[in-house]
Structures are given as structure tokens and as C-alpha cells.
XYZ file of C-alpha atoms in Angstrom:
542
model
C 53.206 22.911 41.586
C 50.865 23.096 44.199
C 47.749 20.730 45.064
C 44.638 23.066 45.048
C 41.966 20.662 44.902
C 39.271 20.702 47.279
C 40.194 24.372 47.877
C 38.794 27.372 47.266
C 40.461 29.917 44.668
C 42.224 32.562 45.496
C 40.473 35.044 43.772
C 36.736 33.920 44.944
C 35.256 34.200 48.218
C 34.155 30.971 50.366
C 30.237 30.283 49.587
C 29.112 31.409 52.829
C 30.990 34.619 52.631
C 29.702 34.975 48.765
C 27.159 38.523 48.138
C 24.296 37.353 46.316
C 25.340 39.007 43.217
C 28.380 37.172 43.079
C 26.978 33.848 42.608
C 28.326 31.700 39.702
C 26.576 31.514 36.785
C 24.379 28.144 35.538
C 25.340 25.782 33.851
C 24.379 26.520 30.326
C 21.474 24.486 28.298
C 21.602 22.278 25.383
C 21.419 25.165 22.660
C 19.586 24.659 19.522
C 22.230 22.792 18.271
C 21.950 20.462 21.319
C 18.439 19.882 21.039
C 18.716 19.231 17.329
C 20.985 16.621 17.949
C 18.857 15.309 20.539
C 15.787 15.519 18.270
C 17.789 13.446 15.564
C 18.566 10.825 18.162
C 15.265 10.110 19.297
C 14.013 10.022 15.619
C 16.404 7.621 14.290
C 15.559 5.008 16.916
C 14.423 1.921 16.237
C 11.775 2.455 18.821
C 10.435 5.697 16.926
C 10.714 4.114 13.374
C 8.345 1.261 15.033
C 6.276 3.543 16.778
C 6.130 5.414 12.941
C 5.346 1.963 10.959
C 2.657 1.476 13.591
C 0.871 5.060 12.402
C 1.516 4.409 8.800
C -0.703 1.019 9.368
C -3.349 2.916 11.666
C -3.605 5.741 9.171
C -3.968 3.270 6.303
C -7.003 1.949 7.898
C -9.549 4.549 6.865
C -8.558 4.195 3.283
C -9.492 0.475 3.474
C -12.630 1.183 5.199
C -14.099 4.540 3.665
C -14.352 4.939 -0.023
C -11.979 6.985 -1.578
C -11.835 9.371 -4.501
C -8.921 8.126 -6.106
C -10.887 4.589 -6.887
C -14.091 5.555 -6.096
C -15.390 9.163 -6.306
C -19.065 8.230 -6.783
C -19.272 6.493 -3.588
C -17.819 9.170 -2.024
C -20.252 11.307 -3.224
C -23.071 8.501 -2.330
C -21.212 8.267 1.309
C -21.568 12.626 1.652
C -25.512 12.160 0.647
C -25.962 9.324 3.368
C -24.130 10.955 6.132
C -24.350 14.602 5.927
C -23.264 14.822 9.424
C -20.024 12.733 9.514
C -19.517 13.149 5.767
C -18.101 16.649 5.530
C -16.657 16.307 8.858
C -14.223 13.689 7.354
C -13.896 15.164 4.301
C -11.972 18.018 6.199
C -9.734 15.179 7.884
C -9.062 14.167 4.119
C -10.404 10.368 4.979
C -11.567 10.196 1.521
C -8.471 11.075 0.490
C -5.691 9.338 2.819
C -3.075 8.672 0.901
C -2.496 11.638 -0.694
C -3.408 13.853 2.760
C -0.521 16.058 4.369
C -0.813 14.213 7.767
C -0.189 10.795 6.014
C 2.500 12.358 3.873
C 4.136 13.906 7.446
C 3.641 10.262 8.802
C 5.427 8.738 5.660
C 8.469 11.230 5.338
C 9.257 10.858 8.906
C 9.393 7.055 8.851
C 11.663 7.292 5.657
C 14.198 9.391 7.848
C 14.048 7.573 10.766
C 14.570 4.230 8.786
C 17.260 5.994 6.916
C 19.086 7.489 9.907
C 18.614 4.067 11.541
C 19.939 1.631 9.065
C 22.472 3.497 7.358
C 24.798 4.100 10.175
C 23.779 0.630 11.146
C 25.051 -0.954 7.958
C 28.104 0.973 7.765
C 29.251 -0.810 11.505
C 27.895 -4.208 9.987
C 30.469 -3.725 7.195
C 33.350 -2.943 9.524
C 32.244 -5.740 11.891
C 32.315 -8.338 8.914
C 35.894 -7.112 7.998
C 37.239 -6.986 11.662
C 39.105 -10.028 13.282
C 37.037 -12.533 15.280
C 37.232 -11.459 19.020
C 40.095 -12.874 21.050
C 39.353 -16.190 22.818
C 37.625 -15.433 26.714
C 40.179 -16.388 29.477
C 37.968 -19.294 30.884
C 36.320 -20.868 28.351
C 34.873 -23.314 30.375
C 32.268 -20.456 31.763
C 30.796 -20.246 28.073
C 27.500 -22.110 27.453
C 28.921 -24.467 25.467
C 32.339 -25.791 26.242
C 34.034 -28.872 26.254
C 37.711 -30.249 26.819
C 39.973 -33.255 25.890
C 43.794 -34.492 25.859
C 45.865 -36.013 22.904
C 49.512 -36.826 22.433
C 49.813 -33.921 19.618
C 51.195 -30.459 20.129
C 49.572 -27.526 20.734
C 50.324 -26.123 17.453
C 49.444 -29.356 15.214
C 45.951 -29.262 17.578
C 45.428 -25.350 16.256
C 46.709 -26.130 12.977
C 44.223 -28.628 12.697
C 41.590 -26.639 14.226
C 42.178 -24.172 11.764
C 41.199 -26.495 8.553
C 38.203 -27.691 10.866
C 36.873 -24.388 11.145
C 37.660 -23.215 7.631
C 35.955 -26.164 6.334
C 32.803 -24.923 7.957
C 33.440 -21.318 6.428
C 34.360 -19.760 9.939
C 36.115 -16.847 9.460
C 39.590 -17.697 11.424
C 42.057 -15.931 13.341
C 45.040 -17.537 15.478
C 46.943 -15.560 18.259
C 48.066 -16.273 21.742
C 47.960 -19.802 21.444
C 44.207 -19.937 20.693
C 42.414 -19.902 17.443
C 38.994 -17.972 17.275
C 36.426 -18.508 14.960
C 33.222 -16.679 13.733
C 30.200 -16.929 11.347
C 26.539 -16.386 10.870
C 26.990 -12.716 9.805
C 24.540 -13.464 7.173
C 21.642 -13.078 9.850
C 22.370 -9.885 10.776
C 23.029 -8.608 7.195
C 19.262 -10.334 6.239
C 17.952 -8.230 9.035
C 19.536 -4.979 7.488
C 18.472 -6.161 3.705
C 15.131 -6.155 5.214
C 15.304 -2.664 6.511
C 16.923 -1.559 3.313
C 14.257 -3.098 1.398
C 11.552 -1.034 3.355
C 13.564 1.733 2.505
C 13.637 1.005 -1.106
C 9.764 0.353 -1.024
C 9.179 3.611 0.501
C 11.244 5.351 -2.135
C 9.379 3.075 -4.784
C 5.695 4.421 -3.560
C 7.112 8.172 -3.429
C 8.731 7.598 -6.903
C 5.211 6.755 -8.262
C 3.528 9.194 -6.324
C 5.658 11.968 -7.702
C 6.102 10.755 -11.840
C 2.720 8.844 -12.092
C -0.951 9.135 -12.160
C -3.833 7.813 -10.997
C -7.339 8.157 -12.816
C -10.750 7.050 -12.990
C -13.041 6.779 -15.497
C -16.775 5.724 -16.424
C -17.318 3.713 -19.508
C -20.453 2.752 -20.803
C -21.269 0.012 -23.401
C -20.445 0.965 -26.879
C -18.253 4.037 -25.668
C -14.874 4.626 -26.318
C -12.192 6.202 -23.814
C -8.973 7.978 -25.325
C -6.039 8.414 -22.842
C -6.223 12.353 -22.553
C -6.710 14.401 -19.419
C -10.150 15.850 -20.694
C -11.813 12.419 -20.604
C -10.976 11.154 -16.905
C -13.864 12.031 -14.519
C -11.194 12.213 -11.692
C -7.539 12.845 -12.245
C -4.461 12.684 -9.839
C -1.016 13.320 -10.984
C 2.022 13.052 -9.396
C 4.004 16.167 -8.709
C 6.324 16.037 -11.049
C 4.308 14.321 -14.209
C 4.156 15.972 -16.939
C 0.406 15.162 -18.827
C 2.460 15.494 -22.346
C 3.713 12.189 -21.250
C 0.689 10.493 -21.097
C 0.293 7.162 -23.455
C -1.811 7.922 -26.245
C -3.903 4.359 -26.027
C -7.830 3.952 -26.880
C -10.281 1.534 -24.805
C -13.351 0.484 -26.292
C -16.221 -1.399 -23.997
C -17.987 -4.042 -26.158
C -19.935 -5.731 -23.435
C -20.121 -6.008 -19.602
C -21.505 -9.227 -18.322
C -22.290 -9.865 -14.663
C -23.022 -13.511 -13.138
C -25.115 -13.861 -10.030
C -26.195 -17.023 -7.640
C -30.207 -17.458 -8.854
C -30.504 -20.051 -5.556
C -29.967 -20.712 -2.049
C -29.158 -18.067 0.724
C -26.505 -16.157 -1.610
C -29.514 -15.045 -4.074
C -28.296 -12.096 -6.138
C -24.928 -12.384 -4.778
C -22.280 -11.500 -7.655
C -20.075 -14.531 -8.907
C -18.081 -13.404 -11.785
C -17.682 -9.911 -13.550
C -16.287 -9.827 -17.024
C -15.690 -6.929 -19.492
C -15.003 -7.332 -23.157
C -13.060 -4.516 -24.525
C -10.813 -3.802 -27.139
C -7.600 -1.614 -27.018
C -4.798 0.144 -29.302
C -1.447 1.072 -27.334
C -1.579 4.087 -29.904
C -4.101 5.349 -32.799
C -1.479 3.470 -35.631
C -1.456 -0.048 -33.640
C -3.470 -3.035 -34.509
C -6.900 -3.313 -32.029
C -6.789 -6.271 -29.705
C -9.415 -7.865 -27.790
C -9.441 -8.624 -24.095
C -11.553 -9.967 -21.176
C -11.175 -7.425 -18.341
C -11.697 -9.035 -14.812
C -11.252 -8.340 -11.108
C -7.840 -8.600 -10.057
C -6.733 -8.947 -13.681
C -6.015 -5.524 -14.690
C -5.169 -4.856 -18.687
C -1.683 -3.707 -19.089
C -1.700 -1.114 -22.128
C 0.586 2.084 -22.902
C 3.040 1.668 -19.566
C -0.548 1.923 -17.239
C -2.630 -0.727 -15.632
C -6.154 -0.551 -16.264
C -8.568 -2.031 -13.369
C -12.014 -2.987 -13.074
C -13.422 -1.493 -10.327
C -17.504 -1.719 -10.495
C -20.877 -1.607 -12.909
C -24.005 -0.098 -12.792
C -26.508 0.444 -15.214
C -26.925 3.348 -17.882
C -30.361 3.514 -19.411
C -30.850 4.885 -22.885
C -33.098 7.813 -23.555
C -34.188 9.888 -26.588
C -35.535 13.305 -25.540
C -37.761 15.090 -28.098
C -38.505 18.932 -27.515
C -41.227 20.735 -28.169
C -40.666 21.211 -31.799
C -40.028 17.799 -32.133
C -36.201 17.872 -32.731
C -33.864 15.481 -30.637
C -32.081 17.345 -28.269
C -30.831 14.438 -26.318
C -30.136 10.957 -27.385
C -27.688 8.668 -25.094
C -27.326 6.409 -22.258
C -27.193 8.019 -18.805
C -25.087 5.999 -16.208
C -27.063 5.370 -12.864
C -25.809 5.205 -9.760
C -26.562 2.095 -7.160
C -29.302 3.527 -4.010
C -29.460 -0.314 -2.626
C -26.017 -2.210 -3.807
C -27.894 -5.718 -2.873
C -30.436 -5.578 -6.151
C -29.416 -2.429 -7.755
C -32.033 -0.144 -7.437
C -30.698 2.681 -9.099
C -31.517 6.559 -9.717
C -30.078 9.150 -12.112
C -30.934 12.512 -13.666
C -30.859 13.297 -17.477
C -30.108 17.130 -18.604
C -31.663 18.539 -21.692
C -29.902 22.105 -22.062
C -30.677 22.138 -25.991
C -34.172 21.445 -25.647
C -36.359 24.341 -26.948
C -38.072 26.584 -26.079
C -37.431 25.624 -22.458
C -34.701 23.338 -20.819
C -35.830 20.054 -19.774
C -34.426 17.812 -16.881
C -35.334 14.624 -15.619
C -34.875 12.457 -12.324
C -35.639 8.520 -12.448
C -35.301 5.535 -10.462
C -34.278 2.052 -12.020
C -35.327 -1.761 -10.821
C -33.607 -3.906 -12.946
C -35.989 -6.860 -11.726
C -39.026 -5.065 -10.966
C -41.781 -6.319 -8.176
C -44.243 -5.387 -6.024
C -43.456 -4.988 -2.736
C -44.805 -7.305 0.256
C -47.381 -4.821 1.171
C -48.196 -4.014 -2.339
C -47.395 -0.133 -2.156
C -44.535 0.385 -4.194
C -41.913 -1.212 -6.428
C -38.486 -3.192 -5.705
C -36.018 -5.004 -6.913
C -35.728 -8.659 -6.410
C -32.919 -9.509 -8.307
C -29.415 -7.493 -9.422
C -29.508 -8.961 -13.203
C -31.989 -6.660 -15.443
C -34.681 -9.355 -15.856
C -37.687 -6.767 -15.845
C -36.323 -3.494 -15.950
C -38.897 -0.575 -15.010
C -37.939 3.023 -14.622
C -39.782 5.893 -12.953
C -39.348 9.173 -14.534
C -40.183 12.975 -12.946
C -39.740 15.647 -15.102
C -38.265 19.764 -14.797
C -38.367 22.498 -16.773
C -36.485 25.536 -16.114
C -32.647 26.661 -15.868
C -30.465 23.703 -15.408
C -27.731 26.111 -14.750
C -25.288 24.920 -16.903
C -24.627 28.477 -18.380
C -23.408 29.902 -15.603
C -19.903 28.365 -15.547
C -19.854 26.796 -12.345
C -19.400 22.952 -12.566
C -22.020 20.436 -11.245
C -22.058 16.818 -10.921
C -23.906 14.754 -13.858
C -25.779 12.763 -10.956
C -27.379 15.740 -9.665
C -29.719 18.491 -10.157
C -28.505 21.751 -7.935
C -31.083 23.923 -9.845
C -33.998 22.344 -7.829
C -32.276 24.239 -4.910
C -32.453 27.421 -5.724
C -35.882 27.191 -7.521
C -34.815 27.311 -11.060
C -35.744 24.163 -11.962
C -39.455 23.242 -11.226
C -41.597 20.017 -11.523
C -44.253 19.574 -14.607
C -47.249 19.084 -13.139
C -48.214 15.628 -14.643
C -44.678 15.023 -15.621
C -43.947 11.708 -13.882
C -44.113 8.081 -15.529
C -43.612 4.625 -15.265
C -41.847 3.437 -18.604
C -40.501 0.010 -19.392
C -38.093 -0.347 -22.183
C -39.250 1.063 -25.550
C -41.960 2.811 -23.981
C -42.587 6.709 -24.855
C -44.034 9.320 -22.560
C -45.665 12.440 -24.102
C -44.948 15.222 -21.742
C -47.931 17.314 -20.544
C -47.874 20.915 -22.145
C -46.362 19.758 -25.524
C -43.139 19.836 -24.075
C -41.953 16.992 -25.959
C -41.539 13.424 -25.292
C -39.198 11.289 -23.722
C -38.605 7.529 -24.598
C -36.360 4.820 -22.458
C -34.762 3.186 -25.345
C -33.299 0.405 -23.483
C -30.589 -0.487 -21.058
C -27.010 -0.380 -21.286
C -24.196 -1.303 -18.424
C -21.613 0.867 -17.300
C -18.308 0.096 -15.508
C -15.794 2.044 -13.691
C -11.780 1.879 -14.535
C -8.925 2.943 -12.346
C -6.040 3.964 -14.795
C -2.469 3.870 -13.210
C 1.055 4.763 -14.370
C 3.228 3.992 -11.285
C 6.646 3.885 -12.314
C 7.618 2.602 -8.945
C 5.328 -0.305 -9.326
C 8.730 -2.326 -10.779
C 11.294 -0.748 -7.574
C 8.353 -1.564 -4.992
C 8.227 -5.588 -6.355
C 11.990 -6.030 -5.903
C 12.064 -4.388 -2.574
C 9.399 -6.504 -1.560
C 11.182 -9.645 -2.563
C 14.494 -8.145 -0.810
C 12.570 -7.933 2.169
C 11.038 -11.781 2.301
C 14.295 -12.808 1.345
C 15.869 -10.452 3.905
C 13.705 -11.290 6.817
C 13.494 -15.218 6.251
C 17.531 -15.439 6.792
C 17.723 -13.327 9.583
C 15.500 -16.056 11.119
C 17.363 -19.031 9.969
C 20.868 -17.802 10.370
C 22.339 -17.283 13.576
C 25.716 -15.851 15.171
C 28.133 -18.103 15.882
C 31.618 -18.112 17.970
C 33.954 -21.161 18.321
C 37.381 -20.707 20.380
C 40.184 -23.430 20.871
C 42.517 -23.172 22.945
C 45.453 -25.792 23.487
C 48.501 -26.039 26.055
C 50.773 -28.482 27.765
C 49.432 -30.460 30.576
C 51.334 -31.790 33.581
C 51.678 -35.512 32.039
C 53.282 -33.613 29.310
C 50.029 -34.264 27.126
C 48.183 -31.444 25.108
C 45.221 -29.873 26.918
C 42.564 -28.596 24.275
C 39.593 -26.511 25.860
C 36.694 -25.552 23.031
C 33.883 -23.067 23.998
C 31.078 -21.923 21.972
C 28.825 -19.115 21.670
C 25.661 -19.094 19.574
C 22.907 -16.277 19.446
C 19.959 -18.261 20.486
C 19.378 -21.934 21.579
C 22.726 -23.594 21.539
C 23.508 -26.075 18.001
C 24.622 -29.460 17.324
C 27.533 -28.012 15.378
C 29.391 -27.446 18.637
C 29.475 -31.213 19.475
C 30.212 -31.808 15.676
C 33.399 -29.500 16.025
C 34.933 -31.059 19.066
C 34.440 -34.691 17.869
C 36.275 -33.697 14.585
C 39.038 -32.006 16.817
C 39.016 -35.005 19.426
C 38.994 -37.329 16.672
C 40.994 -36.222 13.575
C 43.175 -38.436 12.075
C 46.592 -37.368 9.892
C 45.773 -34.943 7.084
C 42.747 -33.664 8.643
C 40.036 -36.109 7.454
C 37.109 -35.493 9.659
C 34.764 -38.273 10.774
C 31.080 -37.856 9.683
C 28.796 -36.286 12.397
C 26.975 -38.871 14.559
C 23.944 -36.328 14.252
C 23.306 -36.225 10.408
C 22.595 -32.375 10.882
C 23.414 -30.344 7.691
C 24.876 -27.286 7.711
């Protein structure tokens, strides 16, 4: 057989005599499958997982700074009114629905895939390593970070047998071969690390489970009103992709009284100190009604869901009679805060049943009305309703409810297109119990009193318990990974020049050396027959 290495092929011309058209083909690229493998390797690296985790944290920042529709839709509407330029732009970017936005879902899914592709193969390798034999002893134990040697009159076999006993008592995995004992322990630290990452996967899965099979709704409830857990009764409702509305628990909730307490003196005057909503609830229509004090961070558990207290405000009560003297409207109307510190609020009253012409009112409420410093306007001096006064403006025309186009209960969109027109002389300051006769015989409006309303978030999340379990496992896992370190010990025994046995001990610890190695060496050098080990001098416990 002829060696042709380094020679030209008999069928191929030398490079300098080769025609341009005879040039060899260029190496082939990665191809679609190769690029997919490369992309998968990049996605499943720990570096990519950390970057995606950072992006999740950054993406959650707008959800904690800006109001979210899933929690406070009225605050979102107020933000859009106050920021007419930036508000619509942020809305297009889904900044008011961060956790339901496509871009956040994309980061979330990529993080889940990245962690799964990184941690699961790593867990399989870790399981193999735990079942494998400890690594064989290095040739030169003196080069290890921890090393010791001594001589003894016992035989090498006796020394190695004693080493196995000592190391097993300290829960090392032990293997003996070629005149040496190899021992290893501390895999629990890596196990904790993997448990932490697997718990993160479980946490992501639990969040996805809740978003798929749970629901979240918001409802505004005034004093004396009852809420039934039905889709049509929610002000805003966000079901999971797989949620079935027929599975909603038929509980009911009645608000009896809301009470807010405020600081009355000092620099913190007007600051809220406590919120409490006295409610009654039933798990189902046939159940016995039970009372509950609903507070911030103390949700009510009912029908498998949690009911959270989010906010509060005032709901003035009105009675409106039309031109014929009939009661066309009689109810409380939730007002939204214009100025959160002292709860100056605004709201609208829509009376589509007034005869012969529809009526609408815009009102501003001052819970504690006082004159401003210049005496030209009214302001609220305190958030509690110490002296409630409201100003009311009247409009007549077509409210626009019959058009079929949905509209906010807090606005009068018909004012913009001219369907509603101001009623001349139709403005008036009212205190509780006062009435205002509308000009032109249009009817009367009475300010009957002042109720309060609360905003509630109803959250049914089947992934809540799995998420809690995953979070607890993550804490234990990361704590274990920091507290437990990998340790390896090797013992070699052989005959010396004077006939005595030379024992060499080497140790390797992931991180800083520990006193355990010195304790093992002392136990081997001072062991008595029967394997009894002297007490460690340092007193350090395992």
C-alpha cells in the first residue's frame, strides 16, 4: 500500500495548473439543521437564562409603576386622561397590561424553555455523578490544597481498612482500589442548586397554570350593594385561555360599611392609617351568610377565589325627578378621585329615562369643603367626609346609550359631538339633603347623602399552591447550595524504607479548606484498635 499523504491526487491537476472552472467546491455551511442546533445551544446556556431572567425583571417594572387594567381600570382611565400624549403611546405598547402582553409572554416562554433545556440535562448528569465511583487518587497527594503524611506500625491493609471506617462514619462515599482509598461527599450542594433551578421552572409552570385556567376580575361595590360572582357583574374580567365561565363559584358578597381612618394632626395629616370593609358573604346561595372584615393584605377566601381590597372612594346618592314629577333615577353614583390626597372627586349621572328629554349631570365633590386661600374657589381640606359639598351642572339632549356603542360610566362622550347641551342656569352647589329645581321645568335633582365604594379584585388562581411550594423549594435549594460544599479525600498507604507504613492523605474542597480534613488526619494517625476515633480538638460539628 502506497503512502500518498502530502502528494497530489493522480486525477487532480496541481493548483498552479488548474483551470478556474476546476476549483474545488467551498466547504458547506451549517445548513438549517446546524443553525437550529446552534440556536438551541445558545438558548439553553445559563448565560442566556440569566439574561432572560433579567429581562423579565425589567419588563415587570412598568407593571409596578404604571396602573394596570387588571387591578385598577379606573386609574388607567384617569392616567389616559391626564397624559393625552404619552398615555395612548404607552397603551399601544401594552404598558397597562404588562403581564398579559405578547412581548412579556414571549420573554416568559423563552425563559421557561431556556431553563428547561439547561437544568434537565444537568440534573441527569448530576444523578449519574452521584451514582459513579469517587475519582481515583492522584499520583502526588502532596500537591493538593490540603495534604498530610505520617508513619505507623500498622500494615497498609489495616490503615486502608481503618480509613474506610473513618470516612464512612463521616458519610463519605468510599471506594478502595490500587492501594488507596477515595472518598467523596457534598453532592447535596449541587442537588440544592438544581432544586433551586427546577423550582424556578415549577414557579413558571405554576404561573402559566394560573394564567391558563384561572381568572381575574375587578368590580366596584358601593355600600349596601351586593355582588354576585357572575361574568356580567364584573366591571373588568380577564379569564385564562382555558377557563370555562361555567366553573365560576356562585358566591355573593355584600358591602355593609366601609371605614377609613386618617391622621388628624402633624405633617402626616390626611394620610390614611387604616381601611376596613365590613362585608357579608355566602359560598353559594344555600349557604349561611357569614361576616368578614376585609382589609388591605387580608383577602377574603371564598369559592376557591381570593377577594382583595384595592381602593375606595365616594358614591353620592341622588334622586332625579323628570318634568312630570316621576322618579327617573334614584341610586348612588361612584365618583373618581381627581386629587388623591384629599379625595376631591368627580362623576356623572346619566338619566336616560327622564321624560320628555334625557338628562345628564356632571358633579364635583369636596368631602371637606373649605374656601381656598384666595377665597375664589372651593377646595377639600381633608379626605374624610366632614363637610361634603358638591357642585352640579345639568345637560339635556341625547346621552347616546341607545346607539349600542358602549361608553364609560364616568364620562359623557355625547358632549363632544354636541348631542348633549348645557342647560342655562343648570348649575348649583348642594349639601346633603338639598334639592335643586332645574330651570325650564325640566325636573329636580336631590343630593340625598354620601356613601362610599370599594374596588375589589377577585382572583381565582389554581397555580397559587404549586407556586408556593415551588417558592419554598427554591429557598431551601439556594440555602443548601450555599451551605454544603463538595469535599474529596484520598488516603494512600505503602511500605517505607524502614519497614514502617507511610500514610499520605490529600484533600480537595470546593471553596475554602475546612477543619474536617485535619480531623480525619488526626483520626487516622491516632486511631486505636477497633476503629475508635478520638474527639476532634476543634469541636467543629458536621
